[in-house]
Each structure stands twice: as structure tokens, then as C-alpha cells.
Coordinates of C-alpha atoms in Angstrom, one line a residue:
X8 CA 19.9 -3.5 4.6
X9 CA 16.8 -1.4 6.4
X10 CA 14.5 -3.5 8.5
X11 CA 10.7 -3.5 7.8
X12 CA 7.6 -4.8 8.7
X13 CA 4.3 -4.7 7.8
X14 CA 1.0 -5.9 9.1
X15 CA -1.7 -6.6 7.1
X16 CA -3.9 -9.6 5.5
X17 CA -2.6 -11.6 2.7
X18 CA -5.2 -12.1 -0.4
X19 CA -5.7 -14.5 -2.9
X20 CA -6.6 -12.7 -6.1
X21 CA -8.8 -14.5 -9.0
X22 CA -9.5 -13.5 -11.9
X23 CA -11.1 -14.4 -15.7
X24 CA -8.1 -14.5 -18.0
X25 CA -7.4 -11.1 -20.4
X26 CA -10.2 -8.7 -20.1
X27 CA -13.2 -11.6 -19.9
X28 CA -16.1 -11.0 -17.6
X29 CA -16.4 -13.7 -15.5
X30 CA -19.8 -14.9 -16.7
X31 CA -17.9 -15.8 -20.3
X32 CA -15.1 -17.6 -18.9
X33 CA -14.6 -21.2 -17.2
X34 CA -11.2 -20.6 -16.7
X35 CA -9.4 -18.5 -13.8
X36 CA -6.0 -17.4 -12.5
X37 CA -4.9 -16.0 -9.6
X38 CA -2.6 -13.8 -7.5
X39 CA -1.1 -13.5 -3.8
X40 CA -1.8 -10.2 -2.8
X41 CA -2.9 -7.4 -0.4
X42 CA -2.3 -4.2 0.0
X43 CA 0.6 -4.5 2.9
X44 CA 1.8 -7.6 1.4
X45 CA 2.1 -5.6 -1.8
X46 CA 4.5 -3.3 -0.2
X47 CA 6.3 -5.8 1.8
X48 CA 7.2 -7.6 -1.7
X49 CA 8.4 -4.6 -3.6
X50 CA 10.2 -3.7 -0.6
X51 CA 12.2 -6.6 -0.5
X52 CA 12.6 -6.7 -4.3
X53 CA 14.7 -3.5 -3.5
X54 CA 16.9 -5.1 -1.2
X55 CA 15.1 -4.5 2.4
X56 CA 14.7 -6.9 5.2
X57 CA 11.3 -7.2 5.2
X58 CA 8.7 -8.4 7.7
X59 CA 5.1 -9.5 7.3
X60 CA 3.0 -10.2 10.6
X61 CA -0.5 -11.9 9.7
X62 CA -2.2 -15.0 9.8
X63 CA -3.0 -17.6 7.6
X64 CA -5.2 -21.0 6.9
X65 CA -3.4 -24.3 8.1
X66 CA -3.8 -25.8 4.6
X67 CA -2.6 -25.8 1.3
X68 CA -3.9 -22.2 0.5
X69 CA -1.8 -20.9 3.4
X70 CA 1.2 -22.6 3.0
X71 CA 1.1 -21.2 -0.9
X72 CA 0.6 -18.1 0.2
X73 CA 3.4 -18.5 2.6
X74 CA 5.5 -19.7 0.0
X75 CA 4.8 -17.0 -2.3
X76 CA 6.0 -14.3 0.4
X77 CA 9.3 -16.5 0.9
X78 CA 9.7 -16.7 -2.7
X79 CA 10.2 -12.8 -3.0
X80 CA 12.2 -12.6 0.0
X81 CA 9.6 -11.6 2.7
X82 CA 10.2 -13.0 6.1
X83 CA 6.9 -15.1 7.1
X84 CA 8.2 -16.4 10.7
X85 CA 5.6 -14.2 12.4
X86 CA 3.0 -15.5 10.1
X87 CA 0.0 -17.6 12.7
X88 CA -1.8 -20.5 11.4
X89 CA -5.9 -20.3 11.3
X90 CA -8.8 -22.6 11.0
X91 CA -10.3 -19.9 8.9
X92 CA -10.1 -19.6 5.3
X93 CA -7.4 -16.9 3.0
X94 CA -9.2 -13.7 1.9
X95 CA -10.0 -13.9 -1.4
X96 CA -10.9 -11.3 -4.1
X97 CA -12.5 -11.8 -7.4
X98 CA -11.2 -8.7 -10.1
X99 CA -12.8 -8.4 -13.6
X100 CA -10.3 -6.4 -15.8
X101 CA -11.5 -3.8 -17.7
X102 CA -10.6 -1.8 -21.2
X103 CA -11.1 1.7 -22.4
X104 CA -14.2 3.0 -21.1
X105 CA -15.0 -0.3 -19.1
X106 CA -13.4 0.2 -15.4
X107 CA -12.5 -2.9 -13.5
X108 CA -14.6 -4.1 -11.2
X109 CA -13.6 -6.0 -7.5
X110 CA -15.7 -8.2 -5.7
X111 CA -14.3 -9.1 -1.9
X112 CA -14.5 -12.3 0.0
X113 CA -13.1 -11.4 3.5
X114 CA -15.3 -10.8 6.1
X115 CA -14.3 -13.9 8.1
X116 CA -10.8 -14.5 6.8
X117 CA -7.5 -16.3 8.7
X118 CA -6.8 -12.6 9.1
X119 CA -9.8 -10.9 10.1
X120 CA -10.5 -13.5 13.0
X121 CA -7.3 -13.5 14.1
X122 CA -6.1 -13.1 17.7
X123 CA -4.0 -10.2 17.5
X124 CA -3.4 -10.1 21.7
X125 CA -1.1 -12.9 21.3
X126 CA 1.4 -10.9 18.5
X127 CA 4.9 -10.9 20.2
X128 CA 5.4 -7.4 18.8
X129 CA 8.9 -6.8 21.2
X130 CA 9.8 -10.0 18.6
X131 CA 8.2 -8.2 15.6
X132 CA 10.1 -4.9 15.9
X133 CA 13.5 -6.9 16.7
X134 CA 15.9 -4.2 15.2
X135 CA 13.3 -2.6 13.0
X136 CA 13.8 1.1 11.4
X137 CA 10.5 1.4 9.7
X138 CA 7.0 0.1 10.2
X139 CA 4.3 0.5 7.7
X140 CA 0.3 0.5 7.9
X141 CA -2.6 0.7 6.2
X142 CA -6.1 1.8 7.0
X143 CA -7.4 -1.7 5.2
X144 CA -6.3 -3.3 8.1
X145 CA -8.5 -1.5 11.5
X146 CA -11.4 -1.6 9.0
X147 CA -11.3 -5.4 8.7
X148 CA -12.4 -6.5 12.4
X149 CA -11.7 -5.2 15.9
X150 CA -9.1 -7.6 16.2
X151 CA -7.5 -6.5 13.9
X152 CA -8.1 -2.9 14.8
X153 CA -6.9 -3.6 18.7
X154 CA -3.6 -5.1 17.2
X155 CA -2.8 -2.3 14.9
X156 CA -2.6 -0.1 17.6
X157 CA -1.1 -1.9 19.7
X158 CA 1.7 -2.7 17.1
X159 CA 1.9 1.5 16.8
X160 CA 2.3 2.2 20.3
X161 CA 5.4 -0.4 20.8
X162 CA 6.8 0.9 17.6
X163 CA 6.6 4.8 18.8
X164 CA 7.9 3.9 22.1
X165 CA 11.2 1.9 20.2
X166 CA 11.5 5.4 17.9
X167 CA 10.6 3.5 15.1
X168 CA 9.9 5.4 11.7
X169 CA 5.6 4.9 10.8
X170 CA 4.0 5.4 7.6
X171 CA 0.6 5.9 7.5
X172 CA -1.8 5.1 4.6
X173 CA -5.4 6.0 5.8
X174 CA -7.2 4.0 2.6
X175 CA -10.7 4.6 4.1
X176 CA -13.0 2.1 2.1
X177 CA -16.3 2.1 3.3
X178 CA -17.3 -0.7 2.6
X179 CA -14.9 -2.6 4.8
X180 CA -16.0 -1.2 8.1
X181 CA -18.6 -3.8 9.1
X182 CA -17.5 -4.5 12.6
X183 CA -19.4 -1.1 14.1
X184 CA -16.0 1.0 14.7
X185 CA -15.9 3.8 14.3
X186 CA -14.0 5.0 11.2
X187 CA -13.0 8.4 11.8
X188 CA -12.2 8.0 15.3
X189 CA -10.1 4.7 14.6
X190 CA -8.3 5.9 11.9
X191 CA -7.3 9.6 13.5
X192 CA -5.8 7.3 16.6
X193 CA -3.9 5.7 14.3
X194 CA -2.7 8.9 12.1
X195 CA -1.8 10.6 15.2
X196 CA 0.6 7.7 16.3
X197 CA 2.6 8.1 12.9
X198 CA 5.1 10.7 11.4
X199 CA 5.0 10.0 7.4
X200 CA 1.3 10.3 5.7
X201 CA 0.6 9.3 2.4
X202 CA -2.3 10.7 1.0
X203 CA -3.5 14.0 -0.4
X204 CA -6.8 16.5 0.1
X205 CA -9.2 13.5 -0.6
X206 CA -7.5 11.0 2.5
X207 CA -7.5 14.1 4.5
X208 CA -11.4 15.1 4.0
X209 CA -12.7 11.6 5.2
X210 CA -10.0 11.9 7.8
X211 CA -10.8 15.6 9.6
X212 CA -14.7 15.9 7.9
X213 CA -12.8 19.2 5.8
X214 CA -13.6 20.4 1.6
X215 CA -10.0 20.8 0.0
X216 CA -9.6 20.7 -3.5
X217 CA -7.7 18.3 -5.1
X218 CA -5.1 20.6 -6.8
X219 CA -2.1 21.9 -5.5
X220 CA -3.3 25.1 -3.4
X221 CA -5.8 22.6 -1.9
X222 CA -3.1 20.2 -1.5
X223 CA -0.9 22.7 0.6
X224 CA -3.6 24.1 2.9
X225 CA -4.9 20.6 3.7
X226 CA -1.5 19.5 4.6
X227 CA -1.2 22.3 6.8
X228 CA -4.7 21.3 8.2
X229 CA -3.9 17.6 8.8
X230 CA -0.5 18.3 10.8
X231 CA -2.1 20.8 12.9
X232 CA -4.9 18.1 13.8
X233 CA -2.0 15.8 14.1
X234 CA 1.6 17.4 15.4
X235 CA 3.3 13.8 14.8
X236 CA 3.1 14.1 11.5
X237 CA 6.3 15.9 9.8
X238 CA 5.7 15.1 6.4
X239 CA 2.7 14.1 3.1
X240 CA 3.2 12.5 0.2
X241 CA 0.2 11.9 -2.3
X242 CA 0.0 11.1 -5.6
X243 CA -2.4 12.3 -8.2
X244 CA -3.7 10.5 -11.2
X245 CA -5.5 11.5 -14.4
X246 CA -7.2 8.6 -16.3
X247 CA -8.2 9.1 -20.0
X248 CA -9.4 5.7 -20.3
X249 CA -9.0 2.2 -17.9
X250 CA -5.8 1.6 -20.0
X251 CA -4.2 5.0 -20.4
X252 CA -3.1 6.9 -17.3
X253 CA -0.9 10.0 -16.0
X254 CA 0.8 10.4 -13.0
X255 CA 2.4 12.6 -10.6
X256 CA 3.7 13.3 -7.0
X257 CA 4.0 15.9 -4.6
X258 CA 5.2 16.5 -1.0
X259 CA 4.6 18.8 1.7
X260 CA 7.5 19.2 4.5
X261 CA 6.1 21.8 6.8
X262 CA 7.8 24.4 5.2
X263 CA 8.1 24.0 1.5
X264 CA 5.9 22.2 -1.4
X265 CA 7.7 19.4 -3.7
X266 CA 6.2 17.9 -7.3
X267 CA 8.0 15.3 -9.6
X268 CA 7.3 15.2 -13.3
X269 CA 4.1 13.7 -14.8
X270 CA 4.7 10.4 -16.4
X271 CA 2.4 9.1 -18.9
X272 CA 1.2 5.0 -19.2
X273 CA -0.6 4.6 -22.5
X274 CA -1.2 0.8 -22.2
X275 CA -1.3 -0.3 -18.9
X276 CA -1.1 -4.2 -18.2
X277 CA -2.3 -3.6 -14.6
X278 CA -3.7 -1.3 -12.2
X279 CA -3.5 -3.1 -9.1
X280 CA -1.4 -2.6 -6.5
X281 CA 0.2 0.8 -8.0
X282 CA -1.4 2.6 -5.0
X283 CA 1.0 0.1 -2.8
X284 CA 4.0 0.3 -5.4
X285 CA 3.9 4.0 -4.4
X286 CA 4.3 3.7 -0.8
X287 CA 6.7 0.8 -1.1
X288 CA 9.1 3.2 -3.5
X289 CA 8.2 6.1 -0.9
X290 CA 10.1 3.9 2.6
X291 CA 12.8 2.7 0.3
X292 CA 13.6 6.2 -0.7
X293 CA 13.3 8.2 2.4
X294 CA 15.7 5.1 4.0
X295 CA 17.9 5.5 1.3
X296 CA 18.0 9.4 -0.2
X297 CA 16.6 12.7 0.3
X298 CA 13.1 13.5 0.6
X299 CA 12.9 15.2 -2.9
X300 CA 14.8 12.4 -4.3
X301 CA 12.4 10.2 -2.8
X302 CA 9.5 11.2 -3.7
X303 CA 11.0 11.1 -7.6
X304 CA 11.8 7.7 -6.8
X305 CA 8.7 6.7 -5.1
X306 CA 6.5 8.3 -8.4
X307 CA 8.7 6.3 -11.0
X308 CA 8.1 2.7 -8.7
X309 CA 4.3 3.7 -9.2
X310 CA 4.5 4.3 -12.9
X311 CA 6.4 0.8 -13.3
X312 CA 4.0 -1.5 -11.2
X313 CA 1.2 -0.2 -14.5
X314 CA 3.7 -2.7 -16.4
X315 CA 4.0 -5.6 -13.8
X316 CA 1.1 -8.6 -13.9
X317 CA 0.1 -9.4 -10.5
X318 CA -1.0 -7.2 -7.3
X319 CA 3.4 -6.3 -6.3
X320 CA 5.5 -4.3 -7.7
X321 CA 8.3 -6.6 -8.5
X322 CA 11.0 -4.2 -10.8
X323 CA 14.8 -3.9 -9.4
X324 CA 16.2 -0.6 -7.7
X325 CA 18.2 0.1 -11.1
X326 CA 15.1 -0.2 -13.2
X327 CA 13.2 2.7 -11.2
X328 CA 16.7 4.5 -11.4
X329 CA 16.6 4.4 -14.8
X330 CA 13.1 6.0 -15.5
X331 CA 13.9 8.2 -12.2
X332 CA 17.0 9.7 -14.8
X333 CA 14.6 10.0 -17.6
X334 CA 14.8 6.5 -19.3
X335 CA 11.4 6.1 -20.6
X336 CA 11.8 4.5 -24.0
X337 CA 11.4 1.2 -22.7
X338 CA 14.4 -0.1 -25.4
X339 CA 15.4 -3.5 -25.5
X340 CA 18.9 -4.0 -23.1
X341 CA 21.1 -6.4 -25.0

């Protein structure tokens, strides 16, 4: 088994049942969730050893969401204890025309105010191969921030393989960092990006076009600006309506451009956490097979988390095989 770890804040998601706005419904259910947590889960649904570093409420919330983790097979012994409350998110589900709509409730969380300085990261990266981040997590305090890169700069030094997944959200950067700045540290102390022309604007202030000349010259652009980085990955996503969805990959090496086949979701069940089933299928693969290979596989994990309730990706290795090989029928196995 590959070693992992993530770092990142855990979530509770909540949520009307069905497609219900919350004003027409008294009843709720809810999810563990986040986007690092996401990947740690899906991770270790493959058959990783996976480790998630963040903090959590001393209370019942927090030992739930503990449990949840364990449950799936993610190691929690680096998870600290908080007098502050689990991140919460409220999601309305929406149908056809109707997009879904997120409300966040994190700005003091267990995670946001946590102490990051006091992280054993040496114990962290104990035999580690791979080490994933998120640009959710600098965005959610300086704390938080300060600890990220901290965590980077121990995992560079230990030649530790780091994805990078910018995820600028605007909205999260309350604290008075500096977005750009922060995140472009961060990029530049990693060697696998996942994102395409759009991550890559915010990132360097640039105009690329989404498609796949744009795609090329803005990888191009990004490893200049960032020599670390040896290799992209980005998917790209049509949307007809909220519950009927294409999707496809593509990968730049440096040298040569790489794109899977489109697969097509005509009813999705839900949309959350595919960005994260991506780059969970993404590590797994490049740990496991060729980039190309990868990339296929990573494309197929995204397309199966559509079918999955819940913010993680929880389908088997042979399941993505299978639609990897072109099993798409979705028959009955008897």
C-alpha cells in the first residue's frame, strides 16, 4: 500500500431531503465531508494508507466525524481536539435548470482556529509517498495558511510526491492574505497541478481559453512561472442541465498533450465532491500506473462519484476498471 496524507478541514454537510428547498422542508440529513477529506476517503477506498491531519470539536460532532473517517479507513491519530465548533455547510439540491445552491458556516470552525505550529509534521509524513493539498485550506485562516506551508516545505525536503489543487474561492479569503501570493508559494512548492486555463488565470493574472490550444499554452505558461511543476491535469465539464453532465480529461507533460474519452451522466444523483473524486483517482493512478493510464483512470473515478450519495467517492478500484475498459451499461452483476 502507498502512504498518503492530507490536510484539510472536515465538514458536516446538511441538507433538505430530495431536491426540497429548505424553506419547504422540516426535515434534514447530513454528510461528513470536505474537500481533502473527500479525497482521503476515496483514497483509502482504493486500498491506500491514508492520512488526514485536522482538527476537530471535543464533542459528539467531533467524535462522529472522527468516526466517520475511521469507518472508511482513514487514519485520524493526527486529528486535534477543539473548543470550537465542526464546519458546517448547508446544500439545496437542484434539478434541470435549477443549479444547487451552498451556503457555508466556517469562519470560526475547530479547523480554521486551529494551532497549526504545534502539527508534528516529522510524525505526519512518517514513511509517506504522496501528500495532497488544496487551495480551500490557506484561504480558511492564517493558521491554517502558515501550516500548509509549513507541511510543504517538510514534505519537499523528505522528496515527497505534492499535488496541488489551487481551488481559489473568493469568497473564503476573509483573513486579509493575500490570495495570489499565497497560493503561487504554495504551487511553486509542488510538482503535480490539477487544474486547467481557468485555475491558471486566477493563479498568474493571464486570458487562456478554455479549450485545448488554450489548455497547452497555459500549461506551458504555468510551469515556466513555476519550474517545480512537471506535470497538469484538468478536467473539463459540459453541463446541459443540473442533472445531465459530460466529462473529460487531459494532461500536459512538458512535452506532449494527453485526452481521455468524454463520458456522459444523464441523471446524476450528486454533484458534490466529483471535483475531489478526480484528484483522489488522479494520486491513486500515478502511484499505481502510467500517467496516460492515469489520467483514464482518474476521469472514470470522476464520472462514478455523479452516482455516489454523499460528498466521497466511495466505488472499488475494479468498478473504475471496469468503466476505465469501457463498461458503461451499468448491468446488474449476478
Amino acid at each position: 500500500m502507498k502512504k498518503i496524507m492530507t490536510f484539510g478541514e472536515i465538514l458536516m454537510r446538511i441538507s433538505p431531503l430530495g431536491n426540497k428547498k429548505l424553506v419547504q422542508s422540516n426535515q434534514l440529513e447530513y454528510y461528513f465531508g470536505g474537500t481533502e477529506v473527500n479525497v482521503a476517503i476515496s483514497l483509502a477506498q482504493l486500498g491506500n494508507d491514508v492520512k488526514h491531519v485536522a482538527a476537530v470539536p471535543e464533542d459528539f460532532v467531533g467524535e462522529a466525524a472522527k468516526s466517520f473517517l475511521n469507518q472508511y479507513g482513514v487514519d485520524t491519530s493526527m486529528l486535534m481536539t477543539s473548543t470550537y465548533p465542526l464546519g458546517l455547510y448547508f446544500l439545496e439540491v437542484g434539478a434541470i435548470m435549477r443549479s444547487s445552491t451552498i451556503s457555508y458556516n466556517r469562519s470560526h470552525s475547530a479547523f480554521a482556529m486551529m494551532n497549526s505550529e504545534i502539527i508534528d509534521w516529522d510524525l505526519a509524513f512518517d514513511d509517506c509517498d504522496w501528500f495532497h493539498w488544496t487551495g480551500i485550506t490557506p484561504a480558511l485562516s492564517k493558521g491554517a495558511s502558515k501550516g500548509l506551508k509549513k507541511a510543504l516545505q517538510i514534505a519537499k525536503d523528505k522528496n515527497i510526491s505534492i499535488s496541488a489543487d489551487p481551488a481559489y474561492r473568493a469568497n473564503l479569503w476573509q483573513y486579509g492574505g493575500n490570495s495570489k501570493e499565497i497560493l503561487g508559494e504554495l504551487v511553486g512548492l509542488s510538482d503535480t497541478f490539477i487544474g486547467g486555463p481557468n485555475e491558471i488565470n486566477e493563479l498568474l493574472n493571464t486570458n487562456f481559453e478554455n479549450d485545448v490550444n488554450g489548455f497547452v499554452e497555459s500549461c506551458k505558461h504555468l510551469i515556466s512561472a513555476f519550474p517545480s511543476i512537471n506535470r497538469v491535469f484538468d478536467k473539463t465539464r459540459v453541463s446541459v442541465n443540473a442533472n445531465w453532465h459530460k466529462i473529460k480529461s487531459r494532461m500536459w507533460d512538458g512535452k506532449e498533450l494527453y485526452e481521455t474519452e468524454e463520458l456522459e451522466m444523464t441523471h446524476i444523483v450528486d454533484r458534490i465532491g466529483t471535483g475531489d473524486a478526480f484528484a483522489a483517482g488522479l494520486i491513486h493512478g500515478l502511484l499505481h500506473y502510467k500517467d496516460q493510464k492515469a489520467l483514464q483512470f482518474a476521469n472514470a473515478a470522476c464520472a462514478l462519484k455523479h452516482t455516489i450519495e454523499g460528498d466521497a467517492n466511495l466505488v472499488t478500484e475494479n468498478e473504475i476498471e471496469l468503466v476505465v475498459n469501457g463498461g458503461l451499461t451499468g448491468r446488474i452483476k449476478r
